mmCIF file of C-alpha atoms in Angstrom:
data_model
loop_
_atom_site.group_PDB
_atom_site.id
_atom_site.type_symbol
_atom_site.label_atom_id
_atom_site.label_comp_id
_atom_site.label_asym_id
_atom_site.label_seq_id
_atom_site.Cartn_x
_atom_site.Cartn_y
_atom_site.Cartn_z
ATOM 1 C CA PHE A 1238 50.194 -63.911 73.298
ATOM 2 C CA GLY A 1239 51.840 -66.355 70.797
ATOM 3 C CA SER A 1240 54.420 -63.935 69.305
ATOM 4 C CA SER A 1241 58.135 -64.848 69.336
ATOM 5 C CA CYS A 1242 59.247 -61.176 69.270
ATOM 6 C CA PRO A 1243 59.790 -59.793 72.803
ATOM 7 C CA TRP A 1244 58.870 -56.253 71.740
ATOM 8 C CA CYS A 1245 55.628 -57.364 70.100
ATOM 9 C CA ALA A 1246 54.653 -59.417 73.143
ATOM 10 C CA SER A 1247 55.198 -56.515 75.519
ATOM 11 C CA SER A 1248 53.262 -54.074 73.313
ATOM 12 C CA GLN A 1249 50.371 -56.537 73.057
ATOM 13 C CA PHE A 1250 50.333 -56.877 76.835
ATOM 14 C CA VAL A 1251 50.225 -53.066 77.210
ATOM 15 C CA LEU A 1252 47.310 -52.866 74.773
ATOM 16 C CA TRP A 1253 45.502 -55.651 76.639
ATOM 17 C CA ALA A 1254 46.036 -53.868 79.964
ATOM 18 C CA MET A 1255 44.764 -50.555 78.534
ATOM 19 C CA ALA A 1256 41.676 -52.234 77.129
ATOM 20 C CA ALA A 1257 40.961 -53.828 80.498
ATOM 21 C CA GLN A 1258 41.369 -50.469 82.207
ATOM 22 C CA LEU A 1259 38.992 -48.778 79.739
ATOM 23 C CA GLU A 1260 36.272 -51.354 80.270
ATOM 24 C CA GLY A 1261 35.789 -50.272 83.856
ATOM 25 C CA SER A 1262 35.952 -46.499 83.246
ATOM 26 C CA LYS A 1263 33.081 -44.226 82.285
ATOM 27 C CA PRO A 1264 32.698 -43.276 78.595
ATOM 28 C CA SER A 1265 34.529 -40.188 77.361
ATOM 29 C CA PHE A 1266 32.782 -36.974 76.334
ATOM 30 C CA VAL A 1267 33.308 -37.664 72.623
ATOM 31 C CA SER A 1268 31.898 -41.184 72.851
ATOM 32 C CA ARG A 1269 28.861 -39.952 74.797
ATOM 33 C CA LEU A 1270 28.323 -37.152 72.273
ATOM 34 C CA SER A 1271 28.601 -39.491 69.287
ATOM 35 C CA THR A 1272 26.262 -42.032 70.924
ATOM 36 C CA GLY A 1273 23.678 -39.312 71.573
ATOM 37 C CA LEU A 1274 23.995 -37.976 68.054
ATOM 38 C CA PHE A 1275 23.651 -41.381 66.406
ATOM 39 C CA SER A 1276 20.626 -42.196 68.560
ATOM 40 C CA ARG A 1277 18.944 -39.073 67.174
ATOM 41 C CA LEU A 1278 19.807 -40.060 63.590
ATOM 42 C CA LYS A 1279 17.712 -43.217 63.434
ATOM 43 C CA VAL A 1280 15.377 -43.757 60.500
ATOM 44 C CA GLY A 1281 12.146 -41.835 60.956
ATOM 45 C CA THR A 1282 13.505 -39.009 63.095
ATOM 46 C CA PRO A 1283 13.241 -35.402 61.849
ATOM 47 C CA LEU A 1284 17.021 -34.980 61.875
ATOM 48 C CA TYR A 1285 17.428 -38.095 59.716
ATOM 49 C CA SER A 1286 14.832 -36.785 57.254
ATOM 50 C CA LEU A 1287 16.540 -33.417 57.120
ATOM 51 C CA GLY A 1288 19.932 -35.003 56.458
ATOM 52 C CA TYR A 1289 18.429 -37.289 53.841
ATOM 53 C CA GLY A 1290 16.850 -34.279 52.112
ATOM 54 C CA VAL A 1291 20.100 -32.323 52.173
ATOM 55 C CA ALA A 1292 22.020 -35.258 50.696
ATOM 56 C CA GLY A 1293 19.344 -35.737 48.032
ATOM 57 C CA GLY A 1294 19.398 -32.025 47.197
ATOM 58 C CA ILE A 1295 23.164 -32.012 46.817
ATOM 59 C CA LEU A 1296 23.001 -35.089 44.597
ATOM 60 C CA LEU A 1297 20.192 -33.615 42.486
ATOM 61 C CA SER A 1298 21.953 -30.267 42.063
ATOM 62 C CA GLY A 1299 25.105 -32.122 41.004
ATOM 63 C CA LEU A 1300 23.137 -34.014 38.374
ATOM 64 C CA VAL A 1301 21.550 -30.776 37.137
ATOM 65 C CA LEU A 1302 24.978 -29.151 36.905
ATOM 66 C CA ALA A 1303 26.359 -32.118 34.971
ATOM 67 C CA GLY A 1304 23.359 -32.058 32.621
ATOM 68 C CA ARG A 1305 23.707 -28.343 31.956
ATOM 69 C CA THR A 1306 27.424 -28.756 31.321
ATOM 70 C CA LEU A 1307 26.770 -31.530 28.807
ATOM 71 C CA HIS A 1308 24.036 -29.489 27.133
ATOM 72 C CA VAL A 1309 26.293 -26.461 26.741
ATOM 73 C CA ALA A 1310 29.223 -28.591 25.586
ATOM 74 C CA PHE A 1311 27.373 -30.629 22.955
ATOM 75 C CA PHE A 1312 23.935 -29.190 22.135
ATOM 76 C CA ASP A 1313 24.135 -25.409 22.531
ATOM 77 C CA HIS A 1314 23.794 -23.833 19.097
ATOM 78 C CA ASP A 1315 22.544 -20.464 20.339
ATOM 79 C CA TYR A 1316 26.172 -19.407 20.782
ATOM 80 C CA TYR A 1317 26.740 -19.499 17.021
ATOM 81 C CA LYS A 1318 23.572 -17.512 16.343
ATOM 82 C CA LEU A 1319 24.564 -14.851 18.856
ATOM 83 C CA GLN A 1320 28.072 -14.580 17.408
ATOM 84 C CA SER A 1321 26.613 -14.138 13.926
ATOM 85 C CA ARG A 1322 24.273 -11.430 15.161
ATOM 86 C CA LYS A 1323 27.154 -9.658 16.910
ATOM 87 C CA ARG A 1324 29.221 -9.713 13.707
ATOM 88 C CA TYR A 1325 26.268 -8.336 11.724
ATOM 89 C CA TYR A 1326 25.747 -5.606 14.347
ATOM 90 C CA GLU A 1327 29.433 -4.627 14.174
ATOM 91 C CA LYS A 1328 29.265 -4.378 10.378
ATOM 92 C CA GLN A 1329 26.109 -2.285 10.617
ATOM 93 C CA LEU A 1330 27.732 -0.059 13.244
ATOM 94 C CA LEU A 1331 30.818 0.495 11.059
ATOM 95 C CA PHE A 1332 28.631 1.345 8.060
ATOM 96 C CA THR A 1333 26.640 3.829 10.165
ATOM 97 C CA ARG A 1334 29.839 5.473 11.428
ATOM 98 C CA GLU A 1335 31.124 5.833 7.879
ATOM 99 C CA GLN A 1336 27.819 7.435 6.858
ATOM 100 C CA GLU A 1337 28.039 9.865 9.793
ATOM 101 C CA GLU A 1338 31.643 10.759 8.931
ATOM 102 C CA SER A 1339 30.657 11.359 5.314
ATOM 103 C CA ALA A 1340 27.708 13.532 6.332
ATOM 104 C CA SER A 1341 29.922 15.467 8.733
ATOM 105 C CA ALA A 1342 32.511 16.009 6.001
ATOM 106 C CA HIS A 1343 29.825 17.268 3.587
ATOM 107 C CA TYR A 1344 28.483 19.609 6.265
ATOM 108 C CA ILE A 1345 31.948 21.041 6.929
ATOM 109 C CA ALA A 1346 32.543 21.408 3.167
ATOM 110 C CA ALA A 1347 29.244 23.276 2.818
ATOM 111 C CA LEU A 1348 30.205 25.596 5.676
ATOM 112 C CA ALA A 1349 33.635 26.164 4.134
ATOM 113 C CA SER A 1350 32.098 27.068 0.768
ATOM 114 C CA GLU A 1351 30.021 29.743 2.498
ATOM 115 C CA TYR A 1352 33.003 31.047 4.430
ATOM 116 C CA ASP A 1353 33.652 34.706 3.670
ATOM 117 C CA PRO A 1354 36.891 35.915 5.235
ATOM 118 C CA VAL A 1355 36.109 39.544 4.380
ATOM 119 C CA ALA A 1356 33.064 39.377 6.666
ATOM 120 C CA THR A 1357 35.363 38.672 9.593
ATOM 121 C CA ARG A 1358 37.388 41.910 9.307
ATOM 122 C CA MET A 1359 36.581 45.028 11.229
ATOM 123 C CA PRO A 1360 35.064 47.818 9.146
ATOM 124 C CA PHE A 1361 37.659 49.911 7.333
ATOM 125 C CA LYS A 1362 40.523 47.708 8.628
ATOM 126 C CA PRO A 1363 42.693 45.236 6.696
ATOM 127 C CA LEU A 1364 41.957 41.494 6.903
ATOM 128 C CA ASP A 1365 43.889 39.685 9.619
ATOM 129 C CA PRO A 1366 46.083 36.910 8.044
ATOM 130 C CA LYS A 1367 44.883 34.296 10.535
ATOM 131 C CA TYR A 1368 41.410 34.374 8.911
ATOM 132 C CA ARG A 1369 42.721 33.517 5.435
ATOM 133 C CA PHE A 1370 42.891 29.976 4.131
#
């Protein structure tokens, strides 16, 4: 144990004693489980192929995501076309609303020109003031 520190020497002895004790004991549940799992993950087994496919799929989908991100960031010009079309549509919509308001105003003016308050009074009665302009 070649250490000059008494604490280090005693801790090394304890570790050596524990290792010697473990050599004679049976393997723990976790070590048996991991050994069984790794024996089923050898090259050529179905579980290995499945894991390999999953890892490849994750890698491929990551590359596709990175490619799409780069395409949108640097090469996507459809956004500008769509924005231009939206602006044109908004202008067209505002023009149409103005035309409808104008037509509605002309219709109301035509109705008002035909308005005859005398026709709203009862026969042989005076005209009610609420029907006058």
